PDB file of C-alpha atoms (C1' of nucleotides) in Angstrom:
ATOM      1  CA  MET X   1     105.285  66.831  76.591  1.00  0.00           C
ATOM      2  CA  SER X   2     107.255  69.927  76.767  1.00  0.00           C
ATOM      3  CA  VAL X   3     106.255  71.622  79.921  1.00  0.00           C
ATOM      4  CA  LYS X   4     108.655  74.392  80.488  1.00  0.00           C
ATOM      5  CA  LYS X   5     106.890  77.330  81.948  1.00  0.00           C
ATOM      6  CA  LYS X   6     106.299  77.242  85.647  1.00  0.00           C
ATOM      7  CA  VAL X   7     105.504  80.836  86.370  1.00  0.00           C
ATOM      8  CA  ILE X   8     102.338  82.572  85.373  1.00  0.00           C
ATOM      9  CA  ASP X   9     102.341  84.719  82.277  1.00  0.00           C
ATOM     10  CA  ARG X  10     101.428  88.089  83.634  1.00  0.00           C
ATOM     11  CA  GLY X  11     100.626  89.414  80.185  1.00  0.00           C
ATOM     12  CA  LEU X  12      98.301  86.513  79.610  1.00  0.00           C
ATOM     13  CA  VAL X  13      96.529  87.103  82.877  1.00  0.00           C
ATOM     14  CA  TYR X  14      96.017  90.740  82.049  1.00  0.00           C
ATOM     15  CA  GLU X  15      94.838  89.925  78.574  1.00  0.00           C
ATOM     16  CA  LEU X  16      92.283  87.466  79.845  1.00  0.00           C
ATOM     17  CA  LEU X  17      91.122  89.848  82.504  1.00  0.00           C
ATOM     18  CA  LYS X  18      90.677  92.559  79.946  1.00  0.00           C
ATOM     19  CA  LYS X  19      88.443  90.210  78.048  1.00  0.00           C
ATOM     20  CA  VAL X  20      85.970  90.226  80.884  1.00  0.00           C
ATOM     21  CA  PRO X  21      82.941  92.183  79.669  1.00  0.00           C
ATOM     22  CA  LYS X  22      81.513  95.034  81.673  1.00  0.00           C
ATOM     23  CA  GLY X  23      78.885  94.091  84.174  1.00  0.00           C
ATOM     24  CA  ARG X  24      80.499  90.725  84.657  1.00  0.00           C
ATOM     25  CA  VAL X  25      82.925  89.486  87.288  1.00  0.00           C
ATOM     26  CA  THR X  26      85.365  86.644  87.564  1.00  0.00           C
ATOM     27  CA  THR X  27      87.354  84.976  90.286  1.00  0.00           C
ATOM     28  CA  TYR X  28      91.054  84.635  90.915  1.00  0.00           C
ATOM     29  CA  GLY X  29      90.762  80.899  90.641  1.00  0.00           C
ATOM     30  CA  ALA X  30      89.030  81.151  87.291  1.00  0.00           C
ATOM     31  CA  LEU X  31      91.749  83.428  86.020  1.00  0.00           C
ATOM     32  CA  ALA X  32      94.445  81.175  87.337  1.00  0.00           C
ATOM     33  CA  ARG X  33      92.758  78.282  85.647  1.00  0.00           C
ATOM     34  CA  ALA X  34      92.470  80.187  82.400  1.00  0.00           C
ATOM     35  CA  VAL X  35      96.185  80.797  82.292  1.00  0.00           C
ATOM     36  CA  GLY X  36      96.877  77.168  82.965  1.00  0.00           C
ATOM     37  CA  HIS X  37      97.572  77.459  86.680  1.00  0.00           C
ATOM     38  CA  PRO X  38      94.594  76.027  88.512  1.00  0.00           C
ATOM     39  CA  ASP X  39      96.350  76.319  91.850  1.00  0.00           C
ATOM     40  CA  SER X  40      97.758  79.767  91.429  1.00  0.00           C
ATOM     41  CA  ALA X  41      94.713  81.729  92.458  1.00  0.00           C
ATOM     42  CA  ARG X  42      96.747  83.551  95.027  1.00  0.00           C
ATOM     43  CA  ALA X  43      99.413  84.354  92.547  1.00  0.00           C
ATOM     44  CA  ILE X  44      96.805  86.102  90.455  1.00  0.00           C
ATOM     45  CA  GLY X  45      95.991  88.289  93.405  1.00  0.00           C
ATOM     46  CA  ALA X  46      99.665  89.046  93.764  1.00  0.00           C
ATOM     47  CA  LEU X  47      99.784  90.163  90.165  1.00  0.00           C
ATOM     48  CA  MET X  48      96.757  92.354  90.675  1.00  0.00           C
ATOM     49  CA  ARG X  49      98.308  93.793  93.760  1.00  0.00           C
ATOM     50  CA  SER X  50     101.264  94.953  91.742  1.00  0.00           C
ATOM     51  CA  ASN X  51      98.796  96.091  89.144  1.00  0.00           C
ATOM     52  CA  PRO X  52     101.362  97.300  86.614  1.00  0.00           C
ATOM     53  CA  TYR X  53      98.661  98.092  84.080  1.00  0.00           C
ATOM     54  CA  ALA X  54      96.422 100.009  86.441  1.00  0.00           C
ATOM     55  CA  PRO X  55      93.160 101.089  84.754  1.00  0.00           C
ATOM     56  CA  THR X  56      94.014  99.019  81.732  1.00  0.00           C
ATOM     57  CA  VAL X  57      93.243  95.879  83.651  1.00  0.00           C
ATOM     58  CA  PRO X  58      89.872  95.785  85.422  1.00  0.00           C
ATOM     59  CA  CYS X  59      91.203  94.165  88.548  1.00  0.00           C
ATOM     60  CA  HIS X  60      88.097  95.404  90.317  1.00  0.00           C
ATOM     61  CA  ARG X  61      86.125  92.816  88.404  1.00  0.00           C
ATOM     62  CA  VAL X  62      87.969  90.009  90.100  1.00  0.00           C
ATOM     63  CA  VAL X  63      86.416  88.643  93.265  1.00  0.00           C
ATOM     64  CA  TYR X  64      86.516  85.664  95.547  1.00  0.00           C
ATOM     65  CA  SER X  65      85.177  82.326  94.434  1.00  0.00           C
ATOM     66  CA  ASP X  66      82.640  82.703  97.222  1.00  0.00           C
ATOM     67  CA  GLY X  67      81.181  85.746  95.569  1.00  0.00           C
ATOM     68  CA  ARG X  68      82.678  88.168  98.037  1.00  0.00           C
ATOM     69  CA  LEU X  69      84.763  91.082  96.882  1.00  0.00           C
ATOM     70  CA  GLY X  70      88.093  89.950  98.227  1.00  0.00           C
ATOM     71  CA  GLY X  71      90.726  92.622  98.535  1.00  0.00           C
ATOM     72  CA  TYR X  72      91.579  95.807  96.713  1.00  0.00           C
ATOM     73  CA  GLY X  73      94.248  97.447  98.785  1.00  0.00           C
ATOM     74  CA  GLY X  74      92.501  96.793 102.047  1.00  0.00           C
ATOM     75  CA  ILE X  75      89.037  97.245 103.443  1.00  0.00           C
ATOM     76  CA  LYS X  76      89.080 100.813 102.231  1.00  0.00           C
ATOM     77  CA  GLY X  77      89.397  99.897  98.607  1.00  0.00           C
ATOM     78  CA  LEU X  78      86.528  97.475  98.950  1.00  0.00           C
ATOM     79  CA  GLY X  79      84.056 100.314  99.166  1.00  0.00           C
ATOM     80  CA  LYS X  80      85.434 101.781  96.006  1.00  0.00           C
ATOM     81  CA  LYS X  81      85.537  98.435  94.327  1.00  0.00           C
ATOM     82  CA  ALA X  82      81.938  97.762  95.244  1.00  0.00           C
ATOM     83  CA  ARG X  83      80.957 101.141  93.901  1.00  0.00           C
ATOM     84  CA  MET X  84      82.683 100.574  90.600  1.00  0.00           C
ATOM     85  CA  LEU X  85      81.079  97.198  90.241  1.00  0.00           C
ATOM     86  CA  ALA X  86      77.683  98.566  91.138  1.00  0.00           C
ATOM     87  CA  ARG X  87      78.133 101.252  88.555  1.00  0.00           C
ATOM     88  CA  GLU X  88      78.777  98.603  85.933  1.00  0.00           C
ATOM     89  CA  GLY X  89      75.653  96.724  86.853  1.00  0.00           C
ATOM     90  CA  VAL X  90      77.046  94.395  89.466  1.00  0.00           C
ATOM     91  CA  LYS X  91      75.181  94.975  92.674  1.00  0.00           C
ATOM     92  CA  VAL X  92      77.175  94.524  95.809  1.00  0.00           C
ATOM     93  CA  LYS X  93      75.463  94.070  99.139  1.00  0.00           C
ATOM     94  CA  ASN X  94      77.254  93.943 102.438  1.00  0.00           C
ATOM     95  CA  GLY X  95      80.535  93.143 100.768  1.00  0.00           C
ATOM     96  CA  ARG X  96      78.900  90.391  98.763  1.00  0.00           C
ATOM     97  CA  ILE X  97      77.899  90.319  95.146  1.00  0.00           C
ATOM     98  CA  VAL X  98      74.197  89.930  94.548  1.00  0.00           C
ATOM     99  CA  ASN X  99      73.376  87.170  92.102  1.00  0.00           C
ATOM    100  CA  PHE X 100      77.015  86.336  91.896  1.00  0.00           C
ATOM    101  CA  GLU X 101      76.381  83.373  89.614  1.00  0.00           C
ATOM    102  CA  LYS X 102      74.515  85.668  87.284  1.00  0.00           C
ATOM    103  CA  HIS X 103      77.383  88.097  86.962  1.00  0.00           C
ATOM    104  CA  TYR X 104      80.011  85.440  86.967  1.00  0.00           C
ATOM    105  CA  PHE X 105      81.933  85.221  83.716  1.00  0.00           C
ATOM    106  CA  GLU X 106      84.024  82.162  83.201  1.00  0.00           C
ATOM    107  CA  ILE X 107      87.082  82.925  81.175  1.00  0.00           C
ATOM    108  CA  PRO X 108      87.526  80.810  78.051  1.00  0.00           C
ATOM    109  CA  GLN X 109      90.290  78.317  78.653  1.00  0.00           C
ATOM    110  CA  THR X 110      91.169  78.419  75.008  1.00  0.00           C
ATOM    111  CA  LEU X 111      94.503  79.926  75.815  1.00  0.00           C
ATOM    112  CA  SER X 112      95.292  77.355  78.459  1.00  0.00           C
ATOM    113  CA  SER X 113      97.540  75.511  76.057  1.00  0.00           C
ATOM    114  CA  TYR X 114      99.591  78.538  75.431  1.00  0.00           C
ATOM    115  CA  PRO X 115     103.359  77.917  74.945  1.00  0.00           C
TER     116      PRO X 115
ATOM    117  C1'  DA R   1     119.077  83.719  99.225  1.00  0.00           C
ATOM    118  C1'  DA R   2     115.637  83.397 102.945  1.00  0.00           C
ATOM    119  C1'  DT R   3     111.523  85.196 105.441  1.00  0.00           C
ATOM    120  C1'  DA R   4     107.265  87.367 105.700  1.00  0.00           C
ATOM    121  C1'  DT R   5     103.027  88.921 103.618  1.00  0.00           C
ATOM    122  C1'  DG R   6      99.139  88.766 100.891  1.00  0.00           C
ATOM    123  C1'  DG R   7      93.521  91.413  96.695  1.00  0.00           C
ATOM    124  C1'  DC R   8      92.732  82.990  97.202  1.00  0.00           C
ATOM    125  C1'  DA R   9      90.531  78.266  97.322  1.00  0.00           C
ATOM    126  C1'  DC R  10      88.766  74.249  99.492  1.00  0.00           C
ATOM    127  C1'  DA R  11      87.681  70.891 103.131  1.00  0.00           C
ATOM    128  C1'  DA R  12      86.397  69.863 107.630  1.00  0.00           C
ATOM    129  C1'  DA R  13      84.239  70.851 112.128  1.00  0.00           C
TER     130       DA R  13
ATOM    131  C1'  DC U   1      76.427  80.354 108.399  1.00  0.00           C
ATOM    132  C1'  DT U   2      81.251  80.914 110.784  1.00  0.00           C
ATOM    133  C1'  DT U   3      85.722  79.449 112.011  1.00  0.00           C
ATOM    134  C1'  DT U   4      90.096  76.699 111.403  1.00  0.00           C
ATOM    135  C1'  DG U   5      93.521  74.578 108.976  1.00  0.00           C
ATOM    136  C1'  DT U   6      96.164  73.535 104.758  1.00  0.00           C
ATOM    137  C1'  DG U   7      98.014  74.243 100.000  1.00  0.00           C
ATOM    138  C1'  DC U   8      99.926  77.240  96.480  1.00  0.00           C
ATOM    139  C1'  DC U   9     102.272  80.961  94.183  1.00  0.00           C
ATOM    140  C1'  DA U  10     104.235  85.895  93.349  1.00  0.00           C
ATOM    141  C1'  DT U  11     106.227  90.169  95.424  1.00  0.00           C
ATOM    142  C1'  DA U  12     108.740  92.947  98.635  1.00  0.00           C
ATOM    143  C1'  DT U  13     112.514  93.584 101.822  1.00  0.00           C
TER     144       DT U  13
END
DNA sequence: AATATGGCACAAA
DNA sequence: CTTTGTGCCATAT
């Protein structure tokens, strides 16, 4: 099998993230998995951190697998992140998403076998 | 090129 | 439920 690509496709990550509907949230691990890198959860965060496509990519909809918010430029950004999520219908309580499973949106792994 | 940092995830205690 | 330790990958300097 021709396995050539080792690095994550940033464009693909952003595309998938953009596919996340409003009022729903996903996790870094899920995103990593969707792009074909099940162990690159952290890398996803790194890509978000760079955030080259600022408001184009809803990086604020990406949270920890535990249901917590995660980062967003530090503890300061968390408040803003929580507010944005709450505004979209995702209630955040004490830095944790309420009914996380309910708002969780698993990204279709259809593009996992992307060249 | 190498080191340090970081917006993660999971298991074990 | 909280804390510790380990793995994994991208970016910045």
